[in-house]
Short mmCIF file of C-alpha atoms in Angstrom, two decimals:
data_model
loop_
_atom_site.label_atom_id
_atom_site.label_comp_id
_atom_site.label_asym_id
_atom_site.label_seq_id
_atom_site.Cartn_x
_atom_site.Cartn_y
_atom_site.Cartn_z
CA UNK V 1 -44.04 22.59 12.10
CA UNK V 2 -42.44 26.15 11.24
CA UNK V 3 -44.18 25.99 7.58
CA UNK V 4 -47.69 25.17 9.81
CA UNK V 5 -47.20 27.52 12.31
CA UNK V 6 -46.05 30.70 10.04
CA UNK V 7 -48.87 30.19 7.88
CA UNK V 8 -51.04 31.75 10.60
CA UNK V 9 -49.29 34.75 12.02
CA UNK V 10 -50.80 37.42 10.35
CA UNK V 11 -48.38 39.11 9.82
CA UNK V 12 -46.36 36.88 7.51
CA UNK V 13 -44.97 39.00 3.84
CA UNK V 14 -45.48 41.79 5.21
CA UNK V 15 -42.59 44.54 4.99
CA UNK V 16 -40.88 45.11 8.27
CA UNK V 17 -38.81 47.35 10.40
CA UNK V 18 -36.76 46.01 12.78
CA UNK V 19 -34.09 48.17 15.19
CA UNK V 20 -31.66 45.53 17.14
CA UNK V 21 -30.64 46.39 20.24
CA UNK V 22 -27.45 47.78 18.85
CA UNK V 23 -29.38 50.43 17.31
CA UNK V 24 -29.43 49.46 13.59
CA UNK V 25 -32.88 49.29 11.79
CA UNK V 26 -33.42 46.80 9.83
CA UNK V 27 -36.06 46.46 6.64
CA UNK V 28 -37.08 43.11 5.02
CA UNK V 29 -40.46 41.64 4.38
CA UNK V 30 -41.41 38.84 7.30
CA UNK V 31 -40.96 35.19 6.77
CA UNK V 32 -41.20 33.45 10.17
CA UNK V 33 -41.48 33.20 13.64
CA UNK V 34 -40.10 30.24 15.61
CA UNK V 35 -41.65 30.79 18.89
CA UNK V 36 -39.70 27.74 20.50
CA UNK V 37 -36.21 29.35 19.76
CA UNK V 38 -37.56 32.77 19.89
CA UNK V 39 -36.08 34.34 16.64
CA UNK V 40 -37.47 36.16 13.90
CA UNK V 41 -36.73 35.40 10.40
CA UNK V 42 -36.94 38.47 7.54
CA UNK V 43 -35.77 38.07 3.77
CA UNK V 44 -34.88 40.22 1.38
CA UNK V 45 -33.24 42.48 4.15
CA UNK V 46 -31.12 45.68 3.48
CA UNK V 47 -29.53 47.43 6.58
CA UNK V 48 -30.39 51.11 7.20
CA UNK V 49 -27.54 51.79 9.63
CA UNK V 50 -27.73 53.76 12.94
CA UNK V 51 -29.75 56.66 11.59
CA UNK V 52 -28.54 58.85 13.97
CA UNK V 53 -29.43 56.93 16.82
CA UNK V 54 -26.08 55.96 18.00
CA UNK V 55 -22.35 57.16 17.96
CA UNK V 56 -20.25 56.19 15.91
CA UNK V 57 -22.71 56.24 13.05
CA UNK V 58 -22.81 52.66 11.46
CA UNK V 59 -23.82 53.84 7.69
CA UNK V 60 -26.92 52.30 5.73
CA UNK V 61 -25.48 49.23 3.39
CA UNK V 62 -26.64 48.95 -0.30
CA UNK V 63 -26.36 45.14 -0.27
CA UNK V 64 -29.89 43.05 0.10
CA UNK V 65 -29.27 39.74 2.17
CA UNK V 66 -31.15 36.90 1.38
CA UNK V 67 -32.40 35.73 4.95
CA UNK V 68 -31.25 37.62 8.18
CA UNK V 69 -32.77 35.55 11.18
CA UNK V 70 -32.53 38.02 14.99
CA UNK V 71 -32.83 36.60 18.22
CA UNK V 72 -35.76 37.84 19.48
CA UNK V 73 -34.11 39.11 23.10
CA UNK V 74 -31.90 41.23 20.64
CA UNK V 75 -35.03 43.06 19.33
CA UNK V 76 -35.38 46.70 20.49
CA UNK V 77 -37.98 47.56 18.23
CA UNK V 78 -40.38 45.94 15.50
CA UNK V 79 -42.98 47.82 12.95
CA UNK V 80 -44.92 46.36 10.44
CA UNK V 81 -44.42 49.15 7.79
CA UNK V 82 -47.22 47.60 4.84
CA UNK V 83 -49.57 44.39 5.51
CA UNK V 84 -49.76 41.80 3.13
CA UNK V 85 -53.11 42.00 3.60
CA UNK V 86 -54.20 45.70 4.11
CA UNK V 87 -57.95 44.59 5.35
CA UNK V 88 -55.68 42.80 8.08
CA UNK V 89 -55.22 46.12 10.19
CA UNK V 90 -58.65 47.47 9.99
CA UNK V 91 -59.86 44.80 11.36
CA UNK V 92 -57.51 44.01 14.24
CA UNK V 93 -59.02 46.98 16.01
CA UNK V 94 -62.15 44.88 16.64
CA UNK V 95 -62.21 43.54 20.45
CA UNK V 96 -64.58 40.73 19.05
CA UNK V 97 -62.08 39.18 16.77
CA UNK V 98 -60.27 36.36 19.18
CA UNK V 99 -58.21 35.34 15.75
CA UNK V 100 -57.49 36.14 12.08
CA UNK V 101 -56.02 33.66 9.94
CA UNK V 102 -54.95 34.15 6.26
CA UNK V 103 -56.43 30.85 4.99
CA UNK V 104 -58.89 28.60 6.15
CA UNK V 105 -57.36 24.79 7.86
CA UNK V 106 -56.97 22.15 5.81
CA UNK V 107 -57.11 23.86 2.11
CA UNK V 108 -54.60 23.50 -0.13
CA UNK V 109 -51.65 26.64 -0.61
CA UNK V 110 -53.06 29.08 -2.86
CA UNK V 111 -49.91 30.88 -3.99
CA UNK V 112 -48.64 31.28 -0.80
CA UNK V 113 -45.55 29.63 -1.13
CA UNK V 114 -42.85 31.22 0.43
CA UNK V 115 -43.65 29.81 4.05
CA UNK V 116 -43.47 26.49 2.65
CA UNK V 117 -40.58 26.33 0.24
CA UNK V 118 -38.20 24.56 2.19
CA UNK V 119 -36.15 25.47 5.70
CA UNK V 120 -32.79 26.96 4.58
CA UNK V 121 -31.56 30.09 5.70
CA UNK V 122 -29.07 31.54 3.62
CA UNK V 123 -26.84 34.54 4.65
CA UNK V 124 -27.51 34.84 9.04
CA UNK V 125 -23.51 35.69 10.12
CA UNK V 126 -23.12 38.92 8.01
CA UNK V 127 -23.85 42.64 9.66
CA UNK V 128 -21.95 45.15 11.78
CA UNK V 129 -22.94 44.30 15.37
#
């Protein structure tokens, strides 16, 4: 149901930054949203630190993690920093458009695989929180 359900958020691949509520931003492109255990999943993550924003400083790391999934309550802040699809927020600035979906129902994936590739999530325990 998560593959299903991903593949219309819009905002799906695109590059994200996230600040948790500890102060530490995030960057990693989007993968999912499970709205029924309210968490947000981003891969290819690297941690940016505190950036000032807190004391002690807790400094940027130069590893990339795989797959960091956050618990949406522990969210203080979420950007989308460049759409996968850049026609995407032109358009969502239009009060007529009720929805926007990235492929029409019932075709077949067209290269986007990541959504569907499987459900593991590699690397969630690591991080200085």
């Amino acid at each position: 149901a998560t593959a299903a359900m991903s593949s219309t958020v819009p905002y799906i691949g695109s590059k994200i930054s996230l600040v948790s509520n500890s102060d530490i931003r995030y960057e990693g492109i989007l993968y999912t949203i499970n709205t029924t255990e309210s968490t947000i999943a981003l891969q290819s993550v690297k941690c940016c630190g505190t950036e000032g924003r807190k004391v002690p400083e807790i400094p940027p790391s130069s590893e990339i993690y795989d797959f960091i999934i956050f618990r949406g309550q522990d969210i203080k802040d979420l950007t989308v920093l460049e759409s996968a699809n850049p026609a995407l927020s032109a358009q969502l600035n239009d009060p007529a458009i009720m929805s926007v979906n990235q492929r029409p129902p019932g075709g077949t994936n067209f290269g986007c695989g990541k959504a569907a590739s499987g459900g593991g999530y590699g690397g969630g325990g690591k991080g200085n929180a």
